[in-house]
Amino acid sequence: MRLIKIICIFIAYSLFYSCAGKKYIKEIPYKYSLSEYIKDKGRKKKSLDSVYSTIDDNSEGLSDEVLKIKEKYSIILGVMPKEIKDYKLYSYIDEWLGTPYKKQMLEKNVGVDGSYFVQALYSDVFDKTLSKTPDGIFRSKEIQLFTGRAFLQEGDILFFRYDKTHPISDVGIYLRNDRIVACTSKGLNIYNFNDEYFQLRYIAAGRLK
């Protein structure tokens, strides 16, 4: 009787592990051949590719030098790189940054006057001839004047007044995101237009007609 009981228990265990083994095999992830696995992965990749597109960061085919300018000024101005499009403007400005202020001078790394710089920039970048004096630029027939800061755009000329004897004392260039390029006692550089120094002296802005 005891022998029969042992035999029954052995048969029951054998049946249980046989079924469990078949179930385990069915759940093994690599239950098919290598070629089937590769095909399956290929299908999944195509499915993902249809959802996510590849981004070309240099669709314009820009040179390394221009890409550096694009990245540098997007950081300085606090904007997205795609917003930096006037590469000629920023490349020109980049060559002059840090030049000390010297009245009526225009020589890189030696000395520069704000109005001389604006005159040269407009000539080389925008192919427009302006006066070398702040007042002369202000009175130019090429320039449309306005006062509203909300209308400022990249490349607009800013006019400043420093003393009573010179109503239009200096000029600067508006860039983006309230950043301007101007010449102060610290030299030619990019400054925050919201600084009190500029806000107390701002008179108007001008744009090419």
Short mmCIF file of C-alpha atoms in Angstrom, two decimals:
data_model
loop_
_atom_site.label_atom_id
_atom_site.label_comp_id
_atom_site.label_asym_id
_atom_site.label_seq_id
_atom_site.Cartn_x
_atom_site.Cartn_y
_atom_site.Cartn_z
CA MET A 1 0.00 0.00 0.00
CA ARG A 2 2.81 2.36 0.89
CA LEU A 3 4.62 1.49 -2.35
CA ILE A 4 1.52 2.34 -4.41
CA LYS A 5 1.25 5.71 -2.61
CA ILE A 6 4.89 6.56 -3.41
CA ILE A 7 4.39 5.63 -7.06
CA CYS A 8 1.30 7.89 -7.30
CA ILE A 9 3.18 10.83 -5.75
CA PHE A 10 6.09 10.32 -8.20
CA ILE A 11 3.71 10.30 -11.20
CA ALA A 12 1.99 13.49 -9.96
CA TYR A 13 5.33 15.35 -9.56
CA SER A 14 6.45 14.22 -13.00
CA LEU A 15 3.26 15.54 -14.63
CA PHE A 16 3.54 18.88 -12.76
CA TYR A 17 7.15 19.59 -13.77
CA SER A 18 6.46 18.48 -17.32
CA CYS A 19 3.66 21.06 -17.68
CA ALA A 20 5.69 23.76 -15.90
CA GLY A 21 8.63 23.08 -18.22
CA LYS A 22 6.50 23.52 -21.32
CA LYS A 23 5.09 26.78 -19.93
CA TYR A 24 8.63 28.06 -19.16
CA ILE A 25 9.81 27.30 -22.69
CA LYS A 26 6.86 29.26 -24.12
CA GLU A 27 7.83 32.30 -22.04
CA ILE A 28 11.52 32.32 -23.08
CA PRO A 29 12.03 35.57 -25.10
CA TYR A 30 14.41 34.00 -27.62
CA LYS A 31 12.17 31.09 -28.56
CA TYR A 32 12.79 31.68 -32.29
CA SER A 33 15.86 31.61 -34.54
CA LEU A 34 18.44 34.41 -34.87
CA SER A 35 17.15 35.41 -38.32
CA GLU A 36 13.60 35.78 -36.95
CA TYR A 37 14.94 37.84 -34.05
CA ILE A 38 16.79 40.21 -36.45
CA LYS A 39 13.67 40.61 -38.59
CA ASP A 40 11.60 41.40 -35.52
CA LYS A 41 14.11 44.04 -34.37
CA GLY A 42 14.10 45.55 -37.86
CA ARG A 43 10.32 45.91 -37.77
CA LYS A 44 10.48 47.60 -34.37
CA LYS A 45 13.18 50.03 -35.58
CA LYS A 46 11.10 51.03 -38.60
CA SER A 47 8.17 51.61 -36.29
CA LEU A 48 10.25 53.89 -34.04
CA ASP A 49 11.78 55.73 -37.02
CA SER A 50 8.30 56.64 -38.20
CA VAL A 51 7.62 58.31 -34.85
CA TYR A 52 10.97 60.06 -34.28
CA SER A 53 12.62 61.99 -37.10
CA THR A 54 16.34 62.70 -37.34
CA ILE A 55 17.23 66.37 -36.81
CA ASP A 56 19.88 67.88 -39.05
CA ASP A 57 21.63 70.58 -36.99
CA ASN A 58 23.36 71.94 -40.07
CA SER A 59 20.78 71.74 -42.84
CA GLU A 60 22.17 74.96 -44.33
CA GLY A 61 25.60 73.46 -44.78
CA LEU A 62 27.28 76.21 -42.75
CA SER A 63 31.03 76.34 -42.24
CA ASP A 64 32.56 75.56 -38.84
CA GLU A 65 33.37 79.24 -38.38
CA VAL A 66 29.78 80.32 -38.96
CA LEU A 67 28.46 77.54 -36.70
CA LYS A 68 30.71 78.86 -33.91
CA ILE A 69 29.30 82.37 -34.40
CA LYS A 70 25.76 80.98 -34.36
CA GLU A 71 26.33 79.06 -31.12
CA LYS A 72 28.32 81.83 -29.43
CA TYR A 73 25.75 84.57 -30.00
CA SER A 74 22.77 82.38 -29.20
CA ILE A 75 24.36 81.98 -25.74
CA ILE A 76 25.29 85.66 -25.37
CA LEU A 77 21.85 86.87 -26.43
CA GLY A 78 19.93 84.12 -24.62
CA VAL A 79 18.06 82.89 -27.71
CA MET A 80 17.80 79.64 -29.65
CA PRO A 81 20.57 79.06 -32.22
CA LYS A 82 17.97 78.97 -35.02
CA GLU A 83 17.18 82.64 -34.31
CA ILE A 84 20.71 83.70 -35.25
CA LYS A 85 20.47 84.09 -39.02
CA ASP A 86 22.36 87.26 -39.94
CA TYR A 87 25.79 85.63 -39.86
CA LYS A 88 27.45 88.57 -41.62
CA LEU A 89 26.27 90.98 -38.92
CA TYR A 90 27.47 88.87 -36.00
CA SER A 91 30.74 87.93 -37.68
CA TYR A 92 31.46 91.62 -38.19
CA ILE A 93 30.61 92.51 -34.58
CA ASP A 94 32.68 89.61 -33.26
CA GLU A 95 35.86 91.01 -34.81
CA TRP A 96 35.47 94.31 -32.94
CA LEU A 97 34.38 93.22 -29.47
CA GLY A 98 36.74 94.34 -26.73
CA THR A 99 38.26 97.20 -28.72
CA PRO A 100 38.91 100.17 -26.38
CA TYR A 101 37.01 103.41 -26.81
CA LYS A 102 38.92 106.18 -28.55
CA LYS A 103 37.27 109.23 -30.00
CA GLN A 104 37.14 109.44 -33.79
CA MET A 105 39.04 106.20 -34.30
CA LEU A 106 38.27 102.97 -36.13
CA GLU A 107 41.01 100.39 -35.71
CA LYS A 108 40.44 96.88 -34.38
CA ASN A 109 41.91 96.18 -30.95
CA VAL A 110 43.39 99.69 -30.88
CA GLY A 111 40.53 102.16 -30.64
CA VAL A 112 36.97 102.72 -31.83
CA ASP A 113 34.33 105.44 -31.70
CA GLY A 114 30.68 104.27 -31.51
CA SER A 115 29.44 106.32 -34.48
CA TYR A 116 32.48 105.37 -36.60
CA PHE A 117 31.76 101.71 -35.84
CA VAL A 118 28.07 102.02 -36.79
CA GLN A 119 28.98 103.83 -40.00
CA ALA A 120 31.47 101.10 -40.95
CA LEU A 121 29.10 98.27 -39.98
CA TYR A 122 26.25 99.68 -42.09
CA SER A 123 28.60 100.13 -45.02
CA ASP A 124 30.08 96.62 -44.89
CA VAL A 125 27.04 94.62 -43.73
CA PHE A 126 24.06 96.50 -45.17
CA ASP A 127 25.79 98.31 -48.05
CA LYS A 128 24.50 101.71 -46.87
CA THR A 129 26.54 104.88 -46.51
CA LEU A 130 25.87 106.88 -43.34
CA SER A 131 27.56 109.79 -41.59
CA LYS A 132 30.35 109.19 -39.06
CA THR A 133 28.72 111.44 -36.47
CA PRO A 134 25.78 110.52 -34.20
CA ASP A 135 23.83 113.62 -35.24
CA GLY A 136 24.56 112.98 -38.92
CA ILE A 137 23.21 109.42 -38.66
CA PHE A 138 20.17 110.73 -36.78
CA ARG A 139 19.39 113.19 -39.60
CA SER A 140 20.05 110.73 -42.45
CA LYS A 141 17.32 110.41 -45.07
CA GLU A 142 18.04 106.67 -45.14
CA ILE A 143 16.79 106.26 -41.56
CA GLN A 144 13.20 106.07 -40.32
CA LEU A 145 13.05 107.23 -36.68
CA PHE A 146 10.77 105.86 -33.95
CA THR A 147 10.72 105.80 -30.15
CA GLY A 148 8.79 102.70 -29.09
CA ARG A 149 11.05 100.02 -27.64
CA ALA A 150 8.47 97.35 -28.47
CA PHE A 151 9.20 97.88 -32.18
CA LEU A 152 12.95 97.31 -31.96
CA GLN A 153 14.41 94.77 -34.36
CA GLU A 154 17.84 93.31 -35.00
CA GLY A 155 20.08 95.89 -36.66
CA ASP A 156 18.18 99.00 -35.55
CA ILE A 157 20.31 102.00 -34.59
CA LEU A 158 19.91 103.38 -31.05
CA PHE A 159 20.49 107.07 -30.30
CA PHE A 160 21.71 108.30 -26.91
CA ARG A 161 22.09 111.73 -25.31
CA TYR A 162 24.90 112.27 -22.79
CA ASP A 163 24.88 116.03 -22.32
CA LYS A 164 22.83 119.17 -23.09
CA THR A 165 25.28 120.52 -25.65
CA HIS A 166 25.01 117.32 -27.75
CA PRO A 167 21.34 116.24 -28.09
CA ILE A 168 22.46 113.16 -30.04
CA SER A 169 25.73 112.14 -28.40
CA ASP A 170 26.25 108.49 -29.32
CA VAL A 171 24.80 105.49 -31.16
CA GLY A 172 24.54 101.73 -30.72
CA ILE A 173 23.04 98.73 -32.51
CA TYR A 174 20.11 96.70 -31.19
CA LEU A 175 20.57 92.93 -31.44
CA ARG A 176 18.06 90.64 -29.75
CA ASN A 177 16.50 89.99 -26.38
CA ASP A 178 17.34 93.50 -25.05
CA ARG A 179 21.02 93.13 -25.92
CA ILE A 180 22.85 95.89 -27.75
CA VAL A 181 26.33 96.50 -29.08
CA ALA A 182 27.63 99.90 -27.96
CA CYS A 183 30.84 101.72 -27.10
CA THR A 184 31.31 103.00 -23.54
CA SER A 185 34.35 103.91 -21.46
CA LYS A 186 34.80 100.12 -21.08
CA GLY A 187 35.13 99.74 -24.83
CA LEU A 188 33.01 98.22 -27.59
CA ASN A 189 30.97 95.35 -26.23
CA ILE A 190 27.54 93.79 -25.85
CA TYR A 191 25.46 95.32 -23.05
CA ASN A 192 22.01 94.97 -21.52
CA PHE A 193 19.74 97.68 -22.89
CA ASN A 194 17.77 97.60 -19.63
CA ASP A 195 20.74 98.95 -17.67
CA GLU A 196 20.02 102.33 -16.13
CA TYR A 197 23.05 103.77 -17.90
CA PHE A 198 21.37 103.31 -21.29
CA GLN A 199 17.76 103.87 -20.24
CA LEU A 200 18.49 107.35 -18.87
CA ARG A 201 20.20 108.34 -22.13
CA TYR A 202 18.01 106.65 -24.75
CA ILE A 203 16.38 109.13 -27.15
CA ALA A 204 15.11 107.18 -30.14
CA ALA A 205 15.82 104.39 -32.59
CA GLY A 206 16.25 104.33 -36.35
CA ARG A 207 15.75 101.75 -39.08
CA LEU A 208 16.67 101.68 -42.73
CA LYS A 209 13.73 102.77 -44.85
#
